[in-house]
Amino acid sequence: MNIFSVLLKNLRMGPATLRFPEEVPYPKGFHGPVKIHTEKCICCGMCAYVCVSGAVRVAEHKDNCEWVYSPGLCTFCGKCVSVCPVEALHMAAKSAPSYFNTKALDEVHLVPYSPCPECGRPTPPVREVLRAKAFKGVAPNVLVKSLICQRCRQKDSQRALVSIQVKGEPPPSRSDK
Amino acid sequence: MSWEKVFFALLIFPGLLYAVPTAWLMLWLERKFRARMQGRIGPPFYQPFFDFVKLMAKRRVLRPSFDSIFMMGLPLVSVSAGLLALALLPISSDSRGFAGDLVLLVAFLEVPSLCSVLAGFASRSIFGQVGATREAILSITYNLPFLTAIVALAYSAQSLRLVDIAASPAGGVRALAVLTICLCLPVKLRINPFSVSNAEQEIYSGPATEFSGPQLAMWELAHGLEWVALTGLVVCLGLTFRTGTWIGDFAIYTSLSLVLVILLTILATGTARLKIQQAARFYWRWGMGLSLVALILGVFPDIERFIR
């Protein structure tokens, strides 16, 4: 094709530049900043564990856990999203805005703990997704124990050990089968 | 020429007051039109003026005293040469000129290129030196056909006075000579396909690489004035008639200069940079060929009459 016909075509078509509010559509599966659904999070800390740049941090407190995210540090690799066992994380479809201060876009999300059904102390929440995955095919009397806190779970297993080894009772069945 | 006329030509039209805004207008037109042909929006029309103001406000880089004299002086010389060349152009029919002003004009038109070579070496930058070397080689290359065409024009008009040449009857010599001068425009303006000396992808800005602030602003202005002077030269020599009124001459001169700018921009946008050997071959083959034919026709006018 003749270059001058290309130039003429460009002249006739007008500029291809997009004015500011318009933007080029982002591709499907674009890796934007990480977003969290706090109502799905179980505070397991896997996201913080796999994060290479330290952009995701999880801090546990007495009655909630803090999910802290710094887009300024993030490399948008998507590893945290892929390892999240409950699919609480996803990546935004658009890139983060530009900013001068590295901490300007930092996000802090609180994941409230739910009370333990036995002792009432706040405990990291256990979601249905996780129960369906981790306690698959478990007897209902054991499934109830999945919601209890770490202390109660330790107490419970101690009690079971005592009843088996000291009192000679048969172990409680783990499965329906 | 009376002193008032000299000052009018230098400071008002076609000198400082007319030339500087026109230079900015031409620089803008070139950028804008190129952008549009490349599918971009391009700068607003006041952009070259803003560039100039911004560069003038920048801090000067401290250099050894001798270098700094050169680097401030050369762009200023270049700008003044452009203005002086413009003042000599026989735009209006009532301008008289003086014997030998053609030689002076050619000399003034060559000064920016010479300054650019000197500036490239004075800046002590390796890119500046490469650019200056290329500029010097190109200057030899295009000046051969350019000067031959000027000689042919002068010979056929039997005068070294610009007014006489502009008033000489149209003919083969004049057409060929002006065509040769047109061919030399892209290389004199350092635009594609002959932007060898300021090849930005290879040697940054060539001779102007080390220049910044007010010095660079002066270079930009000098380049704009070169646009005005060279397109003006082609229009003055190529146009065979004058309207007789000052306003008419002014309008025709300005509009034809802008048309030339657009044509040169189309050429620059549609072509890629040539190697220096290719550029030299082009000018020594086609440029030289055309201008030699013009010279022969000018020296032996019987040939042209015979052909007709």
PDB file of N, CA, C and O in Angstrom, chain A residues 3-4 6-8 10-11 14-17 19, chain B residues 33 36-41 266-267 269-271:
ATOM      1  N   ILE A   3       2.305   4.691   0.870  1.00  0.00           N
ATOM      2  CA  ILE A   3       2.341   5.380   2.166  1.00  0.00           C
ATOM      3  C   ILE A   3       1.467   6.631   2.150  1.00  0.00           C
ATOM      4  O   ILE A   3       0.814   6.965   3.135  1.00  0.00           O
ATOM      5  N   PHE A   4       1.414   7.297   0.980  1.00  0.00           N
ATOM      6  CA  PHE A   4       0.652   8.542   0.935  1.00  0.00           C
ATOM      7  C   PHE A   4      -0.849   8.279   1.028  1.00  0.00           C
ATOM      8  O   PHE A   4      -1.594   9.104   1.547  1.00  0.00           O
ATOM      9  N   VAL A   6      -2.011   5.929   2.889  1.00  0.00           N
ATOM     10  CA  VAL A   6      -2.178   5.715   4.342  1.00  0.00           C
ATOM     11  C   VAL A   6      -2.311   7.063   5.051  1.00  0.00           C
ATOM     12  O   VAL A   6      -3.194   7.263   5.895  1.00  0.00           O
ATOM     13  N   LEU A   7      -1.440   8.004   4.674  1.00  0.00           N
ATOM     14  CA  LEU A   7      -1.477   9.338   5.295  1.00  0.00           C
ATOM     15  C   LEU A   7      -2.814  10.014   5.026  1.00  0.00           C
ATOM     16  O   LEU A   7      -3.412  10.623   5.917  1.00  0.00           O
ATOM     17  N   LEU A   8      -3.286   9.868   3.769  1.00  0.00           N
ATOM     18  CA  LEU A   8      -4.565  10.487   3.397  1.00  0.00           C
ATOM     19  C   LEU A   8      -5.699   9.875   4.209  1.00  0.00           C
ATOM     20  O   LEU A   8      -6.603  10.568   4.682  1.00  0.00           O
ATOM     21  N   ASN A  10      -5.452   8.510   7.181  1.00  0.00           N
ATOM     22  CA  ASN A  10      -5.332   9.034   8.545  1.00  0.00           C
ATOM     23  C   ASN A  10      -5.930  10.434   8.642  1.00  0.00           C
ATOM     24  O   ASN A  10      -6.613  10.759   9.618  1.00  0.00           O
ATOM     25  N   LEU A  11      -5.645  11.258   7.620  1.00  0.00           N
ATOM     26  CA  LEU A  11      -6.176  12.626   7.627  1.00  0.00           C
ATOM     27  C   LEU A  11      -7.692  12.607   7.626  1.00  0.00           C
ATOM     28  O   LEU A  11      -8.345  13.380   8.323  1.00  0.00           O
ATOM     29  N   GLY A  14      -9.317  11.300  11.008  1.00  0.00           N
ATOM     30  CA  GLY A  14      -9.163  12.125  12.209  1.00  0.00           C
ATOM     31  C   GLY A  14      -8.293  11.401  13.223  1.00  0.00           C
ATOM     32  O   GLY A  14      -7.961  10.228  13.038  1.00  0.00           O
ATOM     33  N   PRO A  15      -7.933  12.099  14.308  1.00  0.00           N
ATOM     34  CA  PRO A  15      -7.023  11.494  15.283  1.00  0.00           C
ATOM     35  C   PRO A  15      -7.630  10.278  15.975  1.00  0.00           C
ATOM     36  O   PRO A  15      -8.835  10.256  16.250  1.00  0.00           O
ATOM     37  N   ALA A  16      -6.792   9.301  16.228  1.00  0.00           N
ATOM     38  CA  ALA A  16      -7.245   8.103  16.935  1.00  0.00           C
ATOM     39  C   ALA A  16      -7.061   8.246  18.439  1.00  0.00           C
ATOM     40  O   ALA A  16      -7.405   7.348  19.195  1.00  0.00           O
ATOM     41  N   THR A  17      -6.507   9.389  18.868  1.00  0.00           N
ATOM     42  CA  THR A  17      -6.242   9.601  20.292  1.00  0.00           C
ATOM     43  C   THR A  17      -7.547   9.675  21.071  1.00  0.00           C
ATOM     44  O   THR A  17      -8.510  10.276  20.610  1.00  0.00           O
ATOM     45  N   ARG A  19      -9.606  11.152  24.230  1.00  0.00           N
ATOM     46  CA  ARG A  19      -9.545  12.265  25.182  1.00  0.00           C
ATOM     47  C   ARG A  19      -9.693  11.723  26.592  1.00  0.00           C
ATOM     48  O   ARG A  19     -10.225  10.637  26.793  1.00  0.00           O
TER      49      ARG A  19
ATOM     50  N   PHE B  33       0.213  19.146  11.285  1.00  0.00           N
ATOM     51  CA  PHE B  33      -0.165  18.408  10.085  1.00  0.00           C
ATOM     52  C   PHE B  33       0.446  17.001  10.109  1.00  0.00           C
ATOM     53  O   PHE B  33      -0.203  16.023   9.741  1.00  0.00           O
ATOM     54  N   ARG B  36      -1.624  14.924  12.446  1.00  0.00           N
ATOM     55  CA  ARG B  36      -2.904  14.524  11.867  1.00  0.00           C
ATOM     56  C   ARG B  36      -2.717  13.388  10.865  1.00  0.00           C
ATOM     57  O   ARG B  36      -3.528  12.467  10.795  1.00  0.00           O
ATOM     58  N   MET B  37      -1.631  13.453  10.100  1.00  0.00           N
ATOM     59  CA  MET B  37      -1.397  12.384   9.124  1.00  0.00           C
ATOM     60  C   MET B  37      -0.989  11.085   9.801  1.00  0.00           C
ATOM     61  O   MET B  37      -1.085  10.012   9.223  1.00  0.00           O
ATOM     62  N   GLN B  38      -0.512  11.194  11.035  1.00  0.00           N
ATOM     63  CA  GLN B  38      -0.152   9.983  11.782  1.00  0.00           C
ATOM     64  C   GLN B  38      -1.267   9.548  12.717  1.00  0.00           C
ATOM     65  O   GLN B  38      -1.074   8.669  13.551  1.00  0.00           O
ATOM     66  N   GLY B  39      -2.444  10.179  12.608  1.00  0.00           N
ATOM     67  CA  GLY B  39      -3.577   9.782  13.443  1.00  0.00           C
ATOM     68  C   GLY B  39      -3.498  10.294  14.863  1.00  0.00           C
ATOM     69  O   GLY B  39      -4.157   9.767  15.751  1.00  0.00           O
ATOM     70  N   ARG B  40      -2.675  11.345  15.095  1.00  0.00           N
ATOM     71  CA  ARG B  40      -2.601  11.934  16.425  1.00  0.00           C
ATOM     72  C   ARG B  40      -3.332  13.274  16.428  1.00  0.00           C
ATOM     73  O   ARG B  40      -3.718  13.762  15.379  1.00  0.00           O
ATOM     74  N   ILE B  41      -3.497  13.865  17.620  1.00  0.00           N
ATOM     75  CA  ILE B  41      -4.205  15.139  17.698  1.00  0.00           C
ATOM     76  C   ILE B  41      -3.276  16.302  17.359  1.00  0.00           C
ATOM     77  O   ILE B  41      -3.624  17.180  16.597  1.00  0.00           O
ATOM     78  N   ILE B 266       4.226  16.769   4.174  1.00  0.00           N
ATOM     79  CA  ILE B 266       3.770  15.501   3.589  1.00  0.00           C
ATOM     80  C   ILE B 266       4.972  14.648   3.204  1.00  0.00           C
ATOM     81  O   ILE B 266       5.034  13.448   3.502  1.00  0.00           O
ATOM     82  N   LEU B 267       5.969  15.301   2.598  1.00  0.00           N
ATOM     83  CA  LEU B 267       7.186  14.573   2.221  1.00  0.00           C
ATOM     84  C   LEU B 267       7.857  13.980   3.458  1.00  0.00           C
ATOM     85  O   LEU B 267       8.235  12.804   3.490  1.00  0.00           O
ATOM     86  N   THR B 269       6.622  13.286   6.388  1.00  0.00           N
ATOM     87  CA  THR B 269       5.859  12.250   7.077  1.00  0.00           C
ATOM     88  C   THR B 269       5.847  10.953   6.280  1.00  0.00           C
ATOM     89  O   THR B 269       5.846   9.863   6.857  1.00  0.00           O
ATOM     90  N   GLY B 270       5.852  11.076   4.962  1.00  0.00           N
ATOM     91  CA  GLY B 270       5.712   9.878   4.140  1.00  0.00           C
ATOM     92  C   GLY B 270       7.002   9.139   3.873  1.00  0.00           C
ATOM     93  O   GLY B 270       6.978   8.064   3.285  1.00  0.00           O
ATOM     94  N   THR B 271       8.122   9.702   4.297  1.00  0.00           N
ATOM     95  CA  THR B 271       9.392   9.058   3.957  1.00  0.00           C
ATOM     96  C   THR B 271      10.171   8.707   5.210  1.00  0.00           C
ATOM     97  O   THR B 271       9.929   9.241   6.278  1.00  0.00           O
TER      98      THR B 271
END
